[in-house]
Amino acid sequence: MIPAPFAYRRARSLGEAFDALGEPGALAIAGGQALVAQLKRRAIRPRCLVDIGGLELGAIEAGEESVRIGALTTWAEIGRSPAIRRGLAPLAEAAAVQGDRQVRNRATIGGALALADPASDVWASALALDLSVATESRSGRRTVSADQLMLGPGETVLDPGELIVSVHTPKLGAGSGAAYRSIRDPASHYPLVGVAARVTTTRGEPCDVRIGVTALGRVPFRLTDVEAAVARGGSRLRDAAGEALGRVEPVPHATIDSDYRRHLGAVTCERAVLAAIASARGGAAGDD
Amino acid sequence: MAQDLERAGGGGLVASATTFTAVELTVNGRPHVVQVEPRALLVHVLREQLALTGTKIGCDSGRCGACTVHLAGRAVKSCTLLAVQADGAEITTIEGVGARHELDRLQRAFVEEHALQCGYCTPGMIMSALELVADGEPLSDEEIASGLSGNLCRCTGYASIVRAVRRALAQGS
């Protein structure tokens, strides 16, 4: 399969990228793992590709309060980063399972967020870890939180010509733990459902909980009812998750029916929350 | 089709849709300058312009890994990469593995463990597995299998492939 013709510009600076992206029909490309496939299927036909892959936006920096991940950091780099493995386990766990080795060597975290694929692993962690993105464009800079970023499949609040330059994630405090769990389609490597949980404990009991779910809904979402139930010390976690997911209409899957996917969602939610609690208590992950 | 070549000063590459543009690739240690359209895929350039047909096209959709090569030392799928994206890069293909009449230890292990039958997936398997064993860390069979999840085999089966990687790891470098 050969893409339809397009012009190509390699940006040597953000300024050059903004200029090129200001032209009609221009589209930014980073690692290209989703985009080149779409070009080959001719699902997209940009007039001009603006290659931002050579910009210096790939560093991981652990600050006092948060970890800054450059937008062009690949999933392979995220999976290898000691700062992320130690401090932001769900992102490392997502990095380890999504796509495959070759895809992870090219695909970037900024690209994953900008593409707004509702089945991408990144969204569960993005919501649970309260991630935000810093963007730049000709008209300035702004910060957008993960729960504001995506409007629908393939659609974000970003303007044309606005680029994600970095991703910021608050560090987990003392007594906090987080985990990502997913059940995957082995053929496509996509999750059938992915759930990330971040749990803060006092005296070992959960008091603040965030749960992010990807690959079930039209957009990724939080399970706020389940978060509140876990924070209240409620048991019967799987039932609570099942009840909350009963109100979700999953995006239809080619071979797997929606009830079964809600069931997988509840199971995965329980696994992620128990693993996060275990991690917060400093124990082994409570996985089966 | 116009054959104008454009190269902006200082490494920025500008090419219109119907323009061929010069791309510099170092493949298996040899520098090449190839004229490509922006839409040309790296796998087509390797196979058709550089005659390096060891790299295969299987699914042509980024799933099967038969087209795996190393770009700057990392395994990538050359069917999901534009040649212009690889401008200036060092690339290793299966032709660059081992020496003439002397297989790399991983290739030898594939032979010894009967890890290939039709052989179509083998160049991609080898390129992925080379990265997997590069740092010499011991790996469980499960880690080997998940490390090769981006490469599909449809005849030999994976058991002997995992055994071959295990054997290569045990033999060290």
Short mmCIF file of C-alpha atoms in Angstrom, two decimals:
data_model
loop_
_atom_site.label_atom_id
_atom_site.label_comp_id
_atom_site.label_asym_id
_atom_site.label_seq_id
_atom_site.Cartn_x
_atom_site.Cartn_y
_atom_site.Cartn_z
CA MET A 1 0.00 0.00 0.00
CA ILE A 2 1.36 3.37 -1.02
CA PRO A 3 0.13 6.67 0.41
CA ALA A 4 -1.38 9.32 -1.83
CA PRO A 5 1.16 12.03 -2.68
CA PHE A 6 1.90 14.72 -0.14
CA ALA A 7 4.52 17.40 0.30
CA TYR A 8 7.00 17.05 3.15
CA ARG A 9 8.76 19.53 5.38
CA ARG A 10 11.15 18.70 8.15
CA ALA A 11 10.91 21.27 10.92
CA ARG A 12 14.21 22.26 12.53
CA SER A 13 12.51 24.35 15.20
CA LEU A 14 9.07 24.81 16.72
CA GLY A 15 8.88 28.12 14.83
CA GLU A 16 9.41 26.35 11.51
CA ALA A 17 6.81 23.78 12.48
CA PHE A 18 4.25 26.49 13.31
CA ASP A 19 4.91 28.20 9.96
CA ALA A 20 4.49 24.97 8.02
CA LEU A 21 1.42 23.90 10.03
CA GLY A 22 -0.20 27.24 9.24
CA GLU A 23 -0.67 26.15 5.63
CA PRO A 24 -3.97 24.52 4.70
CA GLY A 25 -3.91 20.72 4.69
CA ALA A 26 -0.74 20.48 6.78
CA LEU A 27 -0.40 17.74 9.39
CA ALA A 28 2.32 17.09 11.96
CA ILE A 29 4.04 13.70 12.07
CA ALA A 30 6.20 12.47 14.96
CA GLY A 31 6.94 8.74 15.24
CA GLY A 32 4.33 8.05 12.58
CA GLN A 33 3.21 4.66 13.88
CA ALA A 34 -0.48 5.51 13.60
CA LEU A 35 -0.15 8.17 10.93
CA VAL A 36 1.83 6.23 8.31
CA ALA A 37 -0.68 3.38 8.56
CA GLN A 38 -3.52 5.89 8.02
CA LEU A 39 -1.65 7.43 5.08
CA LYS A 40 -1.19 3.99 3.51
CA ARG A 41 -4.89 3.20 3.85
CA ARG A 42 -5.54 6.68 2.44
CA ALA A 43 -7.78 7.29 5.43
CA ILE A 44 -6.08 10.68 5.63
CA ARG A 45 -4.74 12.69 2.69
CA PRO A 46 -2.79 15.68 3.99
CA ARG A 47 -1.36 18.14 1.52
CA CYS A 48 1.81 18.45 3.52
CA LEU A 49 3.39 16.44 6.30
CA VAL A 50 5.38 18.48 8.78
CA ASP A 51 7.95 16.22 10.40
CA ILE A 52 8.54 17.30 14.00
CA GLY A 53 10.36 14.05 14.81
CA GLY A 54 13.77 15.72 14.82
CA LEU A 55 12.92 18.39 17.41
CA GLU A 56 14.56 18.15 20.84
CA LEU A 57 11.44 17.26 22.78
CA GLY A 58 12.36 13.87 24.15
CA ALA A 59 13.70 14.29 27.69
CA ILE A 60 12.28 12.90 30.93
CA GLU A 61 12.91 15.19 33.92
CA ALA A 62 11.82 14.41 37.44
CA GLY A 63 11.12 17.63 39.37
CA GLU A 64 10.10 18.15 43.01
CA GLU A 65 6.36 17.92 42.42
CA SER A 66 5.97 16.40 38.99
CA VAL A 67 7.65 14.48 36.20
CA ARG A 68 8.01 16.21 32.84
CA ILE A 69 8.05 13.93 29.82
CA GLY A 70 8.96 15.50 26.48
CA ALA A 71 6.25 15.00 23.88
CA LEU A 72 8.58 13.06 21.57
CA THR A 73 9.62 10.56 24.25
CA THR A 74 8.98 7.09 22.84
CA TRP A 75 7.12 4.41 24.75
CA ALA A 76 10.33 2.34 24.75
CA GLU A 77 12.10 5.22 26.55
CA ILE A 78 9.22 5.61 28.99
CA GLY A 79 9.33 1.88 29.74
CA ARG A 80 13.09 2.02 30.41
CA SER A 81 13.05 5.20 32.52
CA PRO A 82 13.90 4.49 36.19
CA ALA A 83 12.07 7.68 37.26
CA ILE A 84 8.85 6.48 35.63
CA ARG A 85 9.18 2.84 36.62
CA ARG A 86 9.75 3.89 40.23
CA GLY A 87 7.39 6.81 40.51
CA LEU A 88 4.69 6.51 37.84
CA ALA A 89 4.22 2.77 37.47
CA PRO A 90 1.03 2.89 35.35
CA LEU A 91 2.83 4.71 32.54
CA ALA A 92 5.65 2.15 32.60
CA GLU A 93 3.10 -0.68 32.70
CA ALA A 94 1.24 0.82 29.75
CA ALA A 95 4.56 1.24 27.93
CA ALA A 96 5.37 -2.44 28.44
CA VAL A 97 2.20 -3.82 26.88
CA GLN A 98 1.06 -1.49 24.15
CA GLY A 99 1.80 -2.12 20.52
CA ASP A 100 4.93 -4.21 20.16
CA ARG A 101 8.69 -3.71 20.42
CA GLN A 102 9.06 -2.07 17.02
CA VAL A 103 6.05 0.23 17.50
CA ARG A 104 7.22 1.26 20.98
CA ASN A 105 10.60 2.22 19.52
CA ARG A 106 8.90 4.86 17.36
CA ALA A 107 5.55 5.80 18.90
CA THR A 108 5.61 8.84 21.20
CA ILE A 109 3.52 9.83 24.22
CA GLY A 110 2.70 13.19 22.64
CA GLY A 111 1.52 11.46 19.50
CA ALA A 112 -0.67 9.07 21.47
CA LEU A 113 -2.41 11.96 23.21
CA ALA A 114 -2.68 14.17 20.12
CA LEU A 115 -4.24 11.37 18.06
CA ALA A 116 -7.04 10.93 20.62
CA ASP A 117 -7.54 7.23 19.90
CA PRO A 118 -10.13 6.15 22.51
CA ALA A 119 -8.56 2.67 22.61
CA SER A 120 -5.04 3.87 23.40
CA ASP A 121 -3.56 2.58 26.67
CA VAL A 122 -2.31 6.05 27.55
CA TRP A 123 -5.72 7.45 28.50
CA ALA A 124 -6.30 5.29 31.57
CA SER A 125 -3.06 6.51 33.15
CA ALA A 126 -3.61 10.04 31.87
CA LEU A 127 -6.90 10.27 33.78
CA ALA A 128 -5.86 8.35 36.89
CA LEU A 129 -2.55 10.19 37.29
CA ASP A 130 -4.08 13.62 36.60
CA LEU A 131 -1.76 14.22 33.68
CA SER A 132 -1.67 17.49 31.76
CA VAL A 133 -0.04 18.59 28.53
CA ALA A 134 1.85 21.80 27.79
CA THR A 135 1.23 23.07 24.27
CA GLU A 136 2.77 25.73 22.09
CA SER A 137 1.50 27.47 19.00
CA ARG A 138 1.99 30.77 17.17
CA SER A 139 -0.47 32.33 19.59
CA GLY A 140 1.31 31.21 22.75
CA ARG A 141 1.46 28.49 25.36
CA ARG A 142 -1.16 26.81 27.47
CA THR A 143 -1.71 23.84 29.71
CA VAL A 144 -4.54 21.40 29.09
CA SER A 145 -5.45 18.70 31.59
CA ALA A 146 -5.96 15.18 30.25
CA ASP A 147 -9.67 15.15 31.09
CA GLN A 148 -10.16 18.29 28.96
CA LEU A 149 -7.94 17.26 26.06
CA MET A 150 -10.02 14.76 24.13
CA LEU A 151 -13.40 15.67 22.64
CA GLY A 152 -14.13 12.46 20.74
CA PRO A 153 -12.39 9.80 18.68
CA GLY A 154 -9.56 11.52 16.81
CA GLU A 155 -10.64 14.90 18.11
CA THR A 156 -8.95 17.13 20.69
CA VAL A 157 -9.31 20.71 21.88
CA LEU A 158 -5.97 21.53 20.26
CA ASP A 159 -6.06 24.10 17.45
CA PRO A 160 -4.50 23.34 14.08
CA GLY A 161 -0.87 24.37 14.47
CA GLU A 162 -0.88 23.80 18.22
CA LEU A 163 1.62 21.16 19.32
CA ILE A 164 1.96 19.23 22.56
CA VAL A 165 5.52 19.91 23.71
CA SER A 166 5.53 18.10 27.04
CA VAL A 167 3.45 15.98 29.37
CA HIS A 168 3.35 16.67 33.11
CA THR A 169 2.35 14.19 35.75
CA PRO A 170 2.18 14.91 39.50
CA LYS A 171 4.45 12.62 41.49
CA LEU A 172 2.81 10.14 43.81
CA GLY A 173 3.12 11.26 47.43
CA ALA A 174 3.94 9.13 50.45
CA GLY A 175 1.28 6.53 51.08
CA SER A 176 0.18 6.58 47.43
CA GLY A 177 0.30 3.84 44.86
CA ALA A 178 -0.85 3.38 41.30
CA ALA A 179 -1.21 0.60 38.77
CA TYR A 180 -2.39 -0.12 35.24
CA ARG A 181 -4.04 -3.37 34.25
CA SER A 182 -5.48 -4.36 30.88
CA ILE A 183 -6.99 -7.29 29.04
CA ARG A 184 -5.76 -7.36 25.50
CA ASP A 185 -6.67 -8.49 22.04
CA PRO A 186 -3.58 -10.55 21.16
CA ALA A 187 -4.07 -10.07 17.43
CA SER A 188 -4.34 -6.28 17.34
CA HIS A 189 -2.26 -5.63 20.51
CA TYR A 190 -4.98 -3.17 21.53
CA PRO A 191 -6.58 -3.36 24.96
CA LEU A 192 -10.15 -4.68 25.13
CA VAL A 193 -10.22 -2.64 28.30
CA GLY A 194 -7.55 -0.87 30.30
CA VAL A 195 -7.91 0.54 33.81
CA ALA A 196 -5.44 2.65 35.79
CA ALA A 197 -5.93 3.48 39.45
CA ARG A 198 -4.16 5.87 41.79
CA VAL A 199 -4.84 5.41 45.47
CA THR A 200 -3.68 7.53 48.39
CA THR A 201 -3.90 5.90 51.80
CA THR A 202 -3.87 7.11 55.37
CA ARG A 203 -2.85 4.49 57.93
CA GLY A 204 -3.05 1.97 55.11
CA GLU A 205 -6.67 2.70 54.17
CA PRO A 206 -7.65 4.36 50.87
CA CYS A 207 -8.76 7.98 51.25
CA ASP A 208 -8.33 9.43 47.78
CA VAL A 209 -8.85 7.42 44.60
CA ARG A 210 -8.76 8.13 40.87
CA ILE A 211 -9.71 5.49 38.31
CA GLY A 212 -9.32 5.95 34.55
CA VAL A 213 -10.81 3.58 31.96
CA THR A 214 -9.73 3.30 28.34
CA ALA A 215 -10.89 1.27 25.32
CA LEU A 216 -14.50 0.86 26.46
CA GLY A 217 -16.20 4.18 25.76
CA ARG A 218 -16.28 6.62 22.89
CA VAL A 219 -13.99 8.68 25.05
CA PRO A 220 -11.97 7.48 28.04
CA PHE A 221 -13.63 8.19 31.38
CA ARG A 222 -13.24 8.09 35.16
CA LEU A 223 -15.30 5.87 37.43
CA THR A 224 -16.13 8.50 40.04
CA ASP A 225 -18.74 6.37 41.84
CA VAL A 226 -16.24 3.57 42.29
CA GLU A 227 -13.57 6.05 43.35
CA ALA A 228 -15.87 7.34 46.10
CA ALA A 229 -16.83 3.82 47.17
CA VAL A 230 -13.20 2.71 47.49
CA ALA A 231 -12.31 5.90 49.38
CA ARG A 232 -15.19 5.20 51.81
CA GLY A 233 -13.67 1.81 52.47
CA GLY A 234 -16.42 -0.04 50.63
CA SER A 235 -15.91 -3.69 49.82
CA ARG A 236 -17.46 -5.47 46.84
CA LEU A 237 -15.28 -3.50 44.47
CA ARG A 238 -16.06 -5.63 41.47
CA ASP A 239 -19.81 -5.22 41.98
CA ALA A 240 -19.45 -1.45 42.27
CA ALA A 241 -17.38 -1.36 39.08
CA GLY A 242 -19.86 -3.62 37.31
CA GLU A 243 -22.73 -1.37 38.31
CA ALA A 244 -20.92 1.78 37.13
CA LEU A 245 -19.90 0.15 33.85
CA GLY A 246 -23.48 -1.04 33.32
CA ARG A 247 -24.29 2.58 32.52
CA VAL A 248 -21.58 2.72 29.82
CA GLU A 249 -22.37 1.85 26.22
CA PRO A 250 -19.12 0.39 24.86
CA VAL A 251 -18.01 1.22 21.33
CA PRO A 252 -19.00 -1.95 19.43
CA HIS A 253 -16.22 -4.50 18.99
CA ALA A 254 -16.05 -6.72 15.92
CA THR A 255 -16.16 -10.03 17.79
CA ILE A 256 -16.74 -9.40 21.50
CA ASP A 257 -20.12 -8.39 22.85
CA SER A 258 -20.66 -5.39 25.07
CA ASP A 259 -21.81 -7.25 28.20
CA TYR A 260 -18.67 -9.34 28.22
CA ARG A 261 -16.52 -6.25 27.75
CA ARG A 262 -18.26 -4.54 30.71
CA HIS A 263 -17.54 -7.68 32.72
CA LEU A 264 -13.86 -7.54 31.68
CA GLY A 265 -13.90 -3.87 32.68
CA ALA A 266 -15.12 -4.67 36.19
CA VAL A 267 -12.53 -7.44 36.62
CA THR A 268 -9.76 -5.19 35.34
CA CYS A 269 -10.89 -2.33 37.57
CA GLU A 270 -10.70 -4.58 40.62
CA ARG A 271 -7.22 -5.75 39.66
CA ALA A 272 -5.93 -2.22 39.08
CA VAL A 273 -7.36 -0.83 42.33
CA LEU A 274 -6.10 -3.74 44.45
CA ALA A 275 -2.65 -3.44 42.86
CA ALA A 276 -2.62 0.31 43.53
CA ILE A 277 -3.63 -0.22 47.18
CA ALA A 278 -0.96 -2.89 47.59
CA SER A 279 1.61 -0.56 46.06
CA ALA A 280 0.49 2.28 48.37
CA ARG A 281 0.98 0.00 51.36
CA GLY A 282 4.41 -0.90 50.05
CA GLY A 283 3.53 -4.52 49.51
CA ALA A 284 3.52 -6.70 46.46
CA ALA A 285 0.93 -5.92 43.81
CA GLY A 286 -2.35 -7.62 44.64
CA ASP A 287 -2.68 -9.32 41.31
CA ASP A 288 -3.75 -12.79 40.46
CA MET B 1 6.89 13.66 -12.76
CA ALA B 2 9.22 16.53 -11.99
CA GLN B 3 12.60 15.45 -10.83
CA ASP B 4 13.60 18.70 -9.17
CA LEU B 5 15.68 18.18 -6.12
CA GLU B 6 15.33 20.52 -3.25
CA ARG B 7 17.26 20.63 -0.07
CA ALA B 8 16.95 23.58 2.24
CA GLY B 9 20.11 24.83 3.92
CA GLY B 10 21.09 23.38 7.28
CA GLY B 11 19.41 20.01 7.05
CA GLY B 12 15.75 21.04 6.77
CA LEU B 13 14.17 19.01 4.05
CA VAL B 14 11.46 20.54 1.88
CA ALA B 15 9.80 18.51 -0.81
CA SER B 16 6.64 19.07 -2.77
CA ALA B 17 4.33 16.17 -3.44
CA THR B 18 5.56 15.38 -6.93
CA THR B 19 9.18 16.20 -6.24
CA PHE B 20 11.87 13.64 -5.77
CA THR B 21 14.07 14.54 -2.89
CA ALA B 22 17.54 13.34 -1.93
CA VAL B 23 17.67 11.19 1.20
CA GLU B 24 20.93 10.11 2.76
CA LEU B 25 20.94 6.69 4.33
CA THR B 26 23.82 4.71 5.77
CA VAL B 27 22.79 1.10 5.26
CA ASN B 28 24.91 -1.67 6.73
CA GLY B 29 27.77 0.82 7.02
CA ARG B 30 27.59 2.01 3.40
CA PRO B 31 26.44 5.55 2.66
CA HIS B 32 23.79 5.99 -0.03
CA VAL B 33 21.98 8.97 -1.50
CA VAL B 34 18.61 7.96 -2.95
CA GLN B 35 16.03 10.06 -4.76
CA VAL B 36 12.60 9.42 -3.32
CA GLU B 37 9.11 10.85 -3.30
CA PRO B 38 8.00 11.99 0.18
CA ARG B 39 5.45 9.16 0.23
CA ALA B 40 8.05 6.44 -0.42
CA LEU B 41 8.21 3.85 2.35
CA LEU B 42 11.60 2.84 3.69
CA VAL B 43 10.95 -0.83 2.89
CA HIS B 44 10.40 -0.03 -0.80
CA VAL B 45 13.56 2.05 -0.97
CA LEU B 46 15.62 -0.72 0.65
CA ARG B 47 14.22 -3.46 -1.57
CA GLU B 48 13.74 -1.70 -4.89
CA GLN B 49 16.34 1.06 -4.96
CA LEU B 50 19.11 -0.53 -2.92
CA ALA B 51 18.28 -4.12 -3.96
CA LEU B 52 18.38 -5.29 -0.35
CA THR B 53 15.59 -7.82 -0.70
CA GLY B 54 16.36 -9.66 2.55
CA THR B 55 13.88 -7.32 4.22
CA LYS B 56 10.42 -8.68 3.43
CA ILE B 57 6.98 -7.19 2.98
CA GLY B 58 4.41 -9.41 4.65
CA CYS B 59 1.17 -7.79 5.81
CA ASP B 60 2.19 -4.29 4.66
CA SER B 61 0.17 -2.88 7.54
CA GLY B 62 2.54 -2.83 10.50
CA ARG B 63 1.40 -6.07 12.09
CA CYS B 64 3.66 -8.91 10.93
CA GLY B 65 7.16 -7.49 11.42
CA ALA B 66 8.66 -9.16 8.32
CA CYS B 67 9.99 -5.72 7.31
CA THR B 68 11.85 -5.11 10.60
CA VAL B 69 15.20 -3.33 10.30
CA HIS B 70 17.29 -1.39 12.78
CA LEU B 71 17.15 2.39 12.64
CA ALA B 72 19.79 4.02 14.85
CA GLY B 73 20.17 0.68 16.62
CA ARG B 74 16.45 0.16 17.34
CA ALA B 75 14.13 -2.35 15.70
CA VAL B 76 11.49 -0.63 13.58
CA LYS B 77 8.99 -1.67 10.93
CA SER B 78 10.22 -0.30 7.62
CA CYS B 79 6.74 -0.54 6.07
CA THR B 80 5.50 1.98 8.64
CA LEU B 81 8.26 4.49 8.13
CA LEU B 82 8.68 7.03 5.35
CA ALA B 83 12.12 7.02 3.78
CA VAL B 84 12.30 10.80 4.36
CA GLN B 85 11.87 10.15 8.09
CA ALA B 86 15.05 8.07 7.99
CA ASP B 87 17.12 10.79 6.29
CA GLY B 88 20.60 10.86 7.82
CA ALA B 89 20.06 7.68 9.81
CA GLU B 90 22.11 4.53 10.23
CA ILE B 91 20.14 1.49 9.12
CA THR B 92 20.97 -2.17 9.52
CA THR B 93 19.15 -4.79 7.47
CA ILE B 94 19.47 -8.57 7.60
CA GLU B 95 22.22 -8.29 4.97
CA GLY B 96 24.30 -6.43 7.55
CA VAL B 97 24.04 -9.20 10.17
CA GLY B 98 26.93 -11.65 10.47
CA ALA B 99 29.82 -11.77 8.05
CA ARG B 100 30.13 -13.35 4.62
CA HIS B 101 29.93 -17.14 5.00
CA GLU B 102 29.68 -16.66 8.76
CA LEU B 103 26.31 -16.46 10.43
CA ASP B 104 25.71 -14.40 13.54
CA ARG B 105 25.23 -16.58 16.65
CA LEU B 106 21.52 -15.80 16.65
CA GLN B 107 21.19 -16.92 13.01
CA ARG B 108 23.16 -20.10 13.87
CA ALA B 109 20.82 -20.74 16.78
CA PHE B 110 17.81 -20.41 14.41
CA VAL B 111 19.36 -23.09 12.18
CA GLU B 112 20.26 -25.37 15.09
CA GLU B 113 16.80 -25.13 16.67
CA HIS B 114 14.95 -25.43 13.35
CA ALA B 115 13.38 -22.02 13.98
CA LEU B 116 12.51 -21.46 10.35
CA GLN B 117 10.65 -23.34 7.73
CA CYS B 118 9.56 -21.18 4.81
CA GLY B 119 11.88 -18.46 6.11
CA TYR B 120 9.77 -15.48 5.11
CA CYS B 121 9.42 -14.10 8.63
CA THR B 122 13.01 -14.96 9.57
CA PRO B 123 14.83 -11.73 8.61
CA GLY B 124 12.34 -9.72 10.66
CA MET B 125 12.47 -12.23 13.53
CA ILE B 126 16.26 -12.01 13.58
CA MET B 127 16.27 -8.20 13.55
CA SER B 128 13.79 -8.04 16.44
CA ALA B 129 15.53 -10.78 18.38
CA LEU B 130 18.92 -9.08 17.93
CA GLU B 131 17.61 -6.07 19.82
CA LEU B 132 16.05 -8.35 22.41
CA VAL B 133 19.35 -10.11 23.19
CA ALA B 134 21.58 -7.08 22.65
CA ASP B 135 22.26 -6.31 26.30
CA GLY B 136 22.78 -9.98 27.15
CA GLU B 137 20.35 -10.00 30.08
CA PRO B 138 18.77 -13.37 30.83
CA LEU B 139 15.16 -13.57 29.65
CA SER B 140 12.37 -15.99 30.50
CA ASP B 141 10.59 -17.77 27.66
CA GLU B 142 7.62 -15.49 28.35
CA GLU B 143 9.82 -12.40 28.01
CA ILE B 144 11.26 -13.73 24.76
CA ALA B 145 7.76 -14.40 23.41
CA SER B 146 6.44 -10.98 24.39
CA GLY B 147 9.62 -9.38 23.04
CA LEU B 148 8.84 -10.94 19.67
CA SER B 149 5.11 -10.18 19.72
CA GLY B 150 5.60 -7.76 16.83
CA ASN B 151 6.71 -10.58 14.53
CA LEU B 152 4.34 -13.17 13.14
CA CYS B 153 5.30 -16.64 11.93
CA ARG B 154 2.67 -18.67 10.12
CA CYS B 155 4.43 -22.00 9.57
CA THR B 156 7.27 -22.99 11.92
CA GLY B 157 5.50 -22.04 15.11
CA TYR B 158 6.94 -20.04 17.93
CA ALA B 159 8.27 -22.76 20.24
CA SER B 160 11.41 -23.35 18.21
CA ILE B 161 11.91 -19.62 17.68
CA VAL B 162 11.80 -19.01 21.44
CA ARG B 163 14.23 -21.94 21.90
CA ALA B 164 16.60 -20.41 19.35
CA VAL B 165 16.65 -17.05 21.13
CA ARG B 166 17.15 -18.84 24.45
CA ARG B 167 20.09 -20.79 22.96
CA ALA B 168 21.68 -17.64 21.58
CA LEU B 169 21.35 -15.96 24.97
CA ALA B 170 22.90 -18.98 26.73
CA GLN B 171 25.83 -18.94 24.31
CA GLY B 172 26.59 -15.28 24.99
CA SER B 173 28.51 -13.20 22.50
#
